[in-house]
Structure formats: C-alpha cells, structure tokens
Amino acid sequence: MFRTATPYRLWNALKLYSSYRRSKRTKEASLTALPISISVEPTTSCNLRCPECPSGLRSFSRPTGMMSEELFQKITDEVKSHVMYMNFYFQGEPFLNPKLTEMIRYASDRKIFTSTSTNAHYLDEDGCRKIIESKLDRLIISVDGSTQETYSAYRIGGSLSKVIEGTKNIVAAKQKMKSRTPHIVFQMLVVKPNEHQVDEVKKMASALGVDEVVLKTAQVYEYEDGNELIPDNTEYSRYKIGDNGRWELKNELEDHCWKMWHSCVITWDGSVVPCCFDKDAHHKLGTLKTFSFKEVWFSEPYKKFRQAVLTGRKEIDICRNCSEGSHVYAGGAD
C-alpha cells in the first residue's frame, strides 16, 4: 500500500478521518474529503449457486450485467487522485468479465492498490499470466472446505479440484514470471458444515504455496430462530443467542460507520451504493452515467444517508445484518 500514498492522497485521507471523527462526535454528517477506497462490480454473473448470495440464487431485483471497460476507465479517471485501494468485487464472479485484467492494469498503472475475489474456476495458465501482467496486488480465493463434499455443500455447483488447480496455476505463474504479486489469500467462509475443516484448509494452503489464510463469518438472512449455516463455534459466527433465547447479531450497531466516509460501491452499470451490504442496490445514491463521482459523493441524498447512520442506524435495513469485522482470523498459510 505504501506505493499508493502520494502527498495529496495522504492529505485527503487525513481530512477524511477528521471529518468522520467530527461527525461521530457531533452527530452531524460532515464531509470535506473524498473516499480512499472503492469497490467496483465487474459483473453480477456467477457460475455457482451459493445459498445466501443473490448471484447464486439468481434473485436480483436490479438489472444484471457486466461493467464496460469504457465506464470503468471513466470511473478510474475521476477517482485516481484520491483513491488508494480498489476492490474488483461486489456480486458475481469477477473473472467472467472478459475485460477484467485490462481494467485491473488500468488502475494499477495509476498507482492504485488492486484486489479481487474469485471462486478460482477460471484460473487457467493463460489467465494467470494475464493476472500477473495486470499487476494485481491481492487475489482472494474462496475455499470453503477441504473435501469436495464439504466444499460443495455451500459452493453449490463448484469443484474443489478446480480451485486447487487454479491455485497451483497462479502460484506457478508468479514463480515463472518472478513476480511478488498478487498476494494470494485463501478465504474460508466458515459455516456449520465446514467448521471442522479449518485446520485442514490451513494445511492445504501451506502445501500449495498460498500466502495467507483468512476465516470469514457468514451472513445469513434468516437467523433469529437459528439457521443450519450458523457454526457451533461462536468464534466463527456473526450471531449469538440473546436473553430471549433467539439469535441476534453480535454487533451492537452503534450510530456511526467509518465505511460511510472512506468507501463506497459502484455497481456494474454505474450506480453508487453505500456499502457491500446493499447487495440489491436498494439505496442508490446517484449514477455515474449522469453525474460525476464528486457530485454523487457530496450530494444531498448521500448526506442524508450518512445522517441517518449517525442518528438511527438500526432503522436502516442493510445495517441490521452488518458486522463491523467479518474476518475472524488472518495469518500465514502455515
């Protein structure tokens, strides 16, 4: 990340954090700077059918499609002065967009730290060469089990052998091309069917040459009366049993949120939404097909949304299933 820290970006980040702290203290939404992080959505399409995922369930009420290279370049040109981190993921499988590596390279060449998340079913040798050439900084590979039976219990339609093959391909490409990037992360979404395989996934990552393992808690939509995906080990869960005997979110949902100040999500068609929990883009705060990013970021609808977070976050639908930190462990693959 150090290579992204230009003097202007650092000054902007300082003003951003100062605005957030002031707003948190006064309960008045104040913002004098631009975001340091954004997520863009290469596509809503996905080859798998994971439960609890709109892409997997094919349940979007919003339009679906793929971001064009032209729209992406427009977005990047508007945010390149202040954005230090760009995540190429929201919903869908990013590598289904045939222009993904070109878009990553466009951002990388503008000294933006780049990251994406994949189910690794499309990491063939040629694709991995293109990933290295794109200068992608971080590649997150979803691995939700150490056996096919367990893996496919959540990654419905997926093949663990393809994940392993794809991982081997990207590790080999890094070695062949003498590249330090991307930093390869195995991310395990820990649910009840796979929680007994956490150690096996870590061992598998180490054997394959993966750089890091991250365990991620799962978001479920119907949890109050329990859910078959909630792990027995509460360390791996976003939920706990409340005093009334029903399940509830561990997060106390205090009336503030750093994400509303430092980041946002841009859907494949240019809509700006507040965060990754707005999966169906119900809270559109503007469109980059009509307005500039700066106009949307400082717009009255965005200010009203931030104000709502400061005064009644529990009343906002997408906040009611939010966790402040969705990763429960991060460390070396060994």
Short mmCIF file of N, CA and C in Angstrom, two decimals, residues 195-287:
data_model
loop_
_atom_site.label_atom_id
_atom_site.label_comp_id
_atom_site.label_asym_id
_atom_site.label_seq_id
_atom_site.Cartn_x
_atom_site.Cartn_y
_atom_site.Cartn_z
N GLU A 195 -16.95 -26.12 9.52
CA GLU A 195 -16.13 -25.58 10.60
C GLU A 195 -15.12 -26.59 11.15
N HIS A 196 -15.39 -27.88 10.96
CA HIS A 196 -14.45 -28.90 11.45
C HIS A 196 -13.22 -29.05 10.55
N GLN A 197 -13.22 -28.34 9.41
CA GLN A 197 -12.11 -28.48 8.46
C GLN A 197 -11.21 -27.25 8.38
N VAL A 198 -11.31 -26.37 9.36
CA VAL A 198 -10.50 -25.16 9.35
C VAL A 198 -9.01 -25.50 9.31
N ASP A 199 -8.56 -26.40 10.16
CA ASP A 199 -7.13 -26.75 10.19
C ASP A 199 -6.69 -27.40 8.89
N GLU A 200 -7.56 -28.22 8.29
CA GLU A 200 -7.20 -28.88 7.04
C GLU A 200 -7.04 -27.86 5.91
N VAL A 201 -7.89 -26.83 5.89
CA VAL A 201 -7.77 -25.79 4.87
C VAL A 201 -6.46 -25.03 5.04
N LYS A 202 -6.07 -24.75 6.27
CA LYS A 202 -4.79 -24.07 6.52
C LYS A 202 -3.63 -24.92 6.03
N LYS A 203 -3.68 -26.23 6.28
CA LYS A 203 -2.61 -27.11 5.83
C LYS A 203 -2.56 -27.17 4.30
N MET A 204 -3.75 -27.22 3.68
CA MET A 204 -3.81 -27.26 2.23
C MET A 204 -3.22 -25.98 1.63
N ALA A 205 -3.51 -24.84 2.24
CA ALA A 205 -2.98 -23.57 1.77
C ALA A 205 -1.46 -23.55 1.84
N SER A 206 -0.93 -24.05 2.94
CA SER A 206 0.52 -24.09 3.12
C SER A 206 1.18 -24.98 2.07
N ALA A 207 0.57 -26.12 1.80
CA ALA A 207 1.14 -27.06 0.83
C ALA A 207 1.12 -26.50 -0.58
N LEU A 208 0.14 -25.64 -0.88
CA LEU A 208 0.01 -25.10 -2.23
C LEU A 208 0.84 -23.84 -2.44
N GLY A 209 1.37 -23.27 -1.37
CA GLY A 209 2.16 -22.05 -1.50
C GLY A 209 1.36 -20.78 -1.40
N VAL A 210 0.18 -20.86 -0.78
CA VAL A 210 -0.66 -19.69 -0.56
C VAL A 210 -0.03 -18.81 0.53
N ASP A 211 -0.16 -17.50 0.39
CA ASP A 211 0.50 -16.56 1.30
C ASP A 211 -0.23 -16.37 2.63
N GLU A 212 -1.55 -16.49 2.62
CA GLU A 212 -2.32 -16.12 3.81
C GLU A 212 -3.65 -16.86 3.84
N VAL A 213 -4.14 -17.13 5.04
CA VAL A 213 -5.47 -17.72 5.21
C VAL A 213 -6.32 -16.77 6.03
N VAL A 214 -7.53 -16.54 5.57
CA VAL A 214 -8.48 -15.69 6.30
C VAL A 214 -9.76 -16.49 6.51
N LEU A 215 -10.24 -16.48 7.72
CA LEU A 215 -11.53 -17.10 8.03
C LEU A 215 -12.58 -16.01 8.11
N LYS A 216 -13.68 -16.22 7.42
CA LYS A 216 -14.71 -15.19 7.34
C LYS A 216 -16.03 -15.71 7.89
N THR A 217 -16.70 -14.88 8.69
CA THR A 217 -18.01 -15.26 9.20
C THR A 217 -19.05 -15.08 8.10
N ALA A 218 -20.11 -15.86 8.18
CA ALA A 218 -21.13 -15.86 7.13
C ALA A 218 -22.32 -14.99 7.51
N GLN A 219 -22.82 -14.25 6.53
CA GLN A 219 -24.07 -13.52 6.69
C GLN A 219 -25.21 -14.42 6.25
N VAL A 220 -26.22 -14.56 7.11
CA VAL A 220 -27.42 -15.30 6.74
C VAL A 220 -28.62 -14.37 6.91
N TYR A 221 -29.65 -14.57 6.10
CA TYR A 221 -30.77 -13.66 6.10
C TYR A 221 -31.84 -14.01 7.14
N GLU A 222 -32.00 -15.27 7.44
CA GLU A 222 -32.99 -15.70 8.43
C GLU A 222 -32.23 -16.37 9.58
N TYR A 223 -31.97 -15.62 10.64
CA TYR A 223 -31.13 -16.15 11.71
C TYR A 223 -31.79 -16.13 13.09
N GLU A 224 -32.89 -15.37 13.27
CA GLU A 224 -33.48 -15.20 14.60
C GLU A 224 -33.86 -16.51 15.27
N ASP A 225 -34.36 -17.46 14.49
CA ASP A 225 -34.76 -18.76 15.04
C ASP A 225 -33.71 -19.84 14.78
N GLY A 226 -32.50 -19.40 14.48
CA GLY A 226 -31.43 -20.34 14.16
C GLY A 226 -31.35 -20.58 12.67
N ASN A 227 -30.22 -21.10 12.22
CA ASN A 227 -30.02 -21.37 10.81
C ASN A 227 -29.00 -22.50 10.69
N GLU A 228 -29.21 -23.39 9.74
CA GLU A 228 -28.33 -24.55 9.58
C GLU A 228 -26.90 -24.17 9.21
N LEU A 229 -26.68 -22.90 8.82
CA LEU A 229 -25.33 -22.47 8.46
C LEU A 229 -24.56 -21.87 9.63
N ILE A 230 -25.22 -21.53 10.72
CA ILE A 230 -24.54 -20.90 11.86
C ILE A 230 -23.66 -21.94 12.54
N PRO A 231 -22.35 -21.66 12.67
CA PRO A 231 -21.43 -22.63 13.27
C PRO A 231 -21.72 -22.87 14.75
N ASP A 232 -21.32 -24.04 15.24
CA ASP A 232 -21.42 -24.33 16.67
C ASP A 232 -20.41 -23.49 17.45
N ASN A 233 -19.23 -23.31 16.86
CA ASN A 233 -18.20 -22.49 17.49
C ASN A 233 -18.55 -21.02 17.26
N THR A 234 -18.97 -20.33 18.32
CA THR A 234 -19.44 -18.95 18.17
C THR A 234 -18.33 -17.99 17.74
N GLU A 235 -17.07 -18.41 17.85
CA GLU A 235 -15.96 -17.58 17.37
C GLU A 235 -16.10 -17.34 15.87
N TYR A 236 -16.70 -18.29 15.18
CA TYR A 236 -16.84 -18.20 13.73
C TYR A 236 -18.19 -17.64 13.30
N SER A 237 -18.96 -17.08 14.21
CA SER A 237 -20.31 -16.65 13.90
C SER A 237 -20.50 -15.16 14.10
N ARG A 238 -21.34 -14.55 13.29
CA ARG A 238 -21.73 -13.15 13.48
C ARG A 238 -22.87 -13.03 14.49
N TYR A 239 -23.39 -14.17 14.94
CA TYR A 239 -24.61 -14.16 15.73
C TYR A 239 -24.39 -14.82 17.09
N LYS A 240 -25.26 -14.48 18.03
CA LYS A 240 -25.24 -15.06 19.36
C LYS A 240 -26.68 -15.24 19.83
N ILE A 241 -26.86 -16.08 20.84
CA ILE A 241 -28.19 -16.27 21.40
C ILE A 241 -28.44 -15.19 22.44
N GLY A 242 -29.51 -14.43 22.27
CA GLY A 242 -29.83 -13.34 23.18
C GLY A 242 -30.53 -13.79 24.43
N ASP A 243 -30.84 -12.85 25.30
CA ASP A 243 -31.51 -13.15 26.57
C ASP A 243 -32.89 -13.77 26.37
N ASN A 244 -33.51 -13.47 25.23
CA ASN A 244 -34.84 -14.02 24.95
C ASN A 244 -34.80 -15.40 24.30
N GLY A 245 -33.58 -15.96 24.16
CA GLY A 245 -33.44 -17.28 23.58
C GLY A 245 -33.39 -17.30 22.06
N ARG A 246 -33.48 -16.13 21.43
CA ARG A 246 -33.42 -16.06 19.97
C ARG A 246 -32.04 -15.56 19.55
N TRP A 247 -31.67 -15.88 18.31
CA TRP A 247 -30.38 -15.46 17.79
C TRP A 247 -30.43 -13.97 17.45
N GLU A 248 -29.31 -13.29 17.70
CA GLU A 248 -29.20 -11.89 17.36
C GLU A 248 -27.78 -11.58 16.91
N LEU A 249 -27.62 -10.42 16.25
CA LEU A 249 -26.31 -10.01 15.75
C LEU A 249 -25.40 -9.64 16.92
N LYS A 250 -24.15 -10.06 16.85
CA LYS A 250 -23.18 -9.69 17.89
C LYS A 250 -22.91 -8.19 17.87
N ASN A 251 -22.90 -7.62 16.69
CA ASN A 251 -22.63 -6.20 16.53
C ASN A 251 -23.74 -5.38 17.21
N GLU A 252 -23.35 -4.43 18.04
CA GLU A 252 -24.33 -3.61 18.76
C GLU A 252 -24.94 -2.52 17.89
N LEU A 253 -24.43 -2.33 16.69
CA LEU A 253 -24.93 -1.34 15.74
C LEU A 253 -24.99 0.06 16.34
N GLU A 254 -23.85 0.54 16.77
CA GLU A 254 -23.79 1.92 17.26
C GLU A 254 -24.00 2.89 16.09
N ASP A 255 -24.41 4.11 16.41
CA ASP A 255 -24.79 5.07 15.38
C ASP A 255 -23.59 5.78 14.76
N HIS A 256 -22.78 5.02 14.06
CA HIS A 256 -21.69 5.55 13.26
C HIS A 256 -21.18 4.43 12.38
N CYS A 257 -20.47 4.78 11.31
CA CYS A 257 -19.90 3.76 10.42
C CYS A 257 -18.82 4.40 9.57
N TRP A 258 -17.59 3.99 9.78
CA TRP A 258 -16.43 4.52 9.06
C TRP A 258 -16.57 4.31 7.56
N LYS A 259 -17.21 3.21 7.16
CA LYS A 259 -17.34 2.93 5.73
C LYS A 259 -18.12 4.02 4.99
N MET A 260 -19.06 4.66 5.67
CA MET A 260 -19.85 5.70 5.01
C MET A 260 -19.00 6.92 4.65
N TRP A 261 -17.83 7.01 5.23
CA TRP A 261 -16.93 8.13 4.96
C TRP A 261 -15.77 7.75 4.04
N HIS A 262 -15.21 6.54 4.21
CA HIS A 262 -13.97 6.25 3.47
C HIS A 262 -14.15 5.42 2.22
N SER A 263 -15.36 4.87 1.97
CA SER A 263 -15.50 3.97 0.82
C SER A 263 -16.93 3.97 0.29
N CYS A 264 -17.10 3.31 -0.85
CA CYS A 264 -18.42 3.10 -1.42
C CYS A 264 -18.32 1.96 -2.43
N VAL A 265 -19.46 1.59 -3.00
CA VAL A 265 -19.53 0.53 -4.01
C VAL A 265 -20.15 1.10 -5.28
N ILE A 266 -19.57 0.73 -6.42
CA ILE A 266 -20.12 1.14 -7.72
C ILE A 266 -20.52 -0.11 -8.48
N THR A 267 -21.79 -0.21 -8.81
CA THR A 267 -22.32 -1.39 -9.48
C THR A 267 -21.89 -1.40 -10.95
N TRP A 268 -22.13 -2.52 -11.59
CA TRP A 268 -21.66 -2.72 -12.97
C TRP A 268 -22.19 -1.64 -13.92
N ASP A 269 -23.38 -1.07 -13.61
CA ASP A 269 -23.97 -0.08 -14.50
C ASP A 269 -23.76 1.35 -14.02
N GLY A 270 -22.89 1.55 -13.03
CA GLY A 270 -22.52 2.90 -12.62
C GLY A 270 -23.31 3.49 -11.47
N SER A 271 -24.16 2.71 -10.83
CA SER A 271 -24.87 3.20 -9.66
C SER A 271 -23.95 3.19 -8.45
N VAL A 272 -24.05 4.22 -7.62
CA VAL A 272 -23.25 4.31 -6.41
C VAL A 272 -24.14 3.92 -5.23
N VAL A 273 -23.70 2.91 -4.47
CA VAL A 273 -24.43 2.47 -3.28
C VAL A 273 -23.49 2.56 -2.08
N PRO A 274 -24.04 2.66 -0.86
CA PRO A 274 -23.20 2.98 0.30
C PRO A 274 -22.19 1.93 0.72
N CYS A 275 -22.52 0.66 0.59
CA CYS A 275 -21.57 -0.37 1.03
C CYS A 275 -21.95 -1.73 0.48
N CYS A 276 -21.12 -2.73 0.79
CA CYS A 276 -21.29 -4.07 0.23
C CYS A 276 -22.50 -4.81 0.79
N PHE A 277 -23.14 -4.28 1.84
CA PHE A 277 -24.32 -4.94 2.36
C PHE A 277 -25.57 -4.59 1.55
N ASP A 278 -25.48 -3.60 0.70
CA ASP A 278 -26.61 -3.25 -0.17
C ASP A 278 -26.52 -4.05 -1.45
N LYS A 279 -26.66 -5.36 -1.33
CA LYS A 279 -26.39 -6.27 -2.44
C LYS A 279 -27.33 -6.08 -3.62
N ASP A 280 -28.56 -5.65 -3.33
CA ASP A 280 -29.52 -5.48 -4.42
C ASP A 280 -29.65 -4.02 -4.83
N ALA A 281 -28.74 -3.17 -4.34
CA ALA A 281 -28.69 -1.75 -4.70
C ALA A 281 -30.02 -1.05 -4.45
N HIS A 282 -30.58 -1.26 -3.26
CA HIS A 282 -31.83 -0.58 -2.89
C HIS A 282 -31.58 0.89 -2.55
N HIS A 283 -30.35 1.21 -2.12
CA HIS A 283 -30.04 2.58 -1.69
C HIS A 283 -29.13 3.25 -2.72
N LYS A 284 -29.63 3.48 -3.91
CA LYS A 284 -28.85 4.14 -4.93
C LYS A 284 -28.74 5.63 -4.60
N LEU A 285 -27.51 6.11 -4.52
CA LEU A 285 -27.26 7.49 -4.13
C LEU A 285 -26.89 8.37 -5.31
N GLY A 286 -26.87 7.78 -6.48
CA GLY A 286 -26.56 8.52 -7.70
C GLY A 286 -26.04 7.58 -8.75
N THR A 287 -25.96 8.07 -9.97
CA THR A 287 -25.43 7.26 -11.06
C THR A 287 -24.32 8.01 -11.78
#
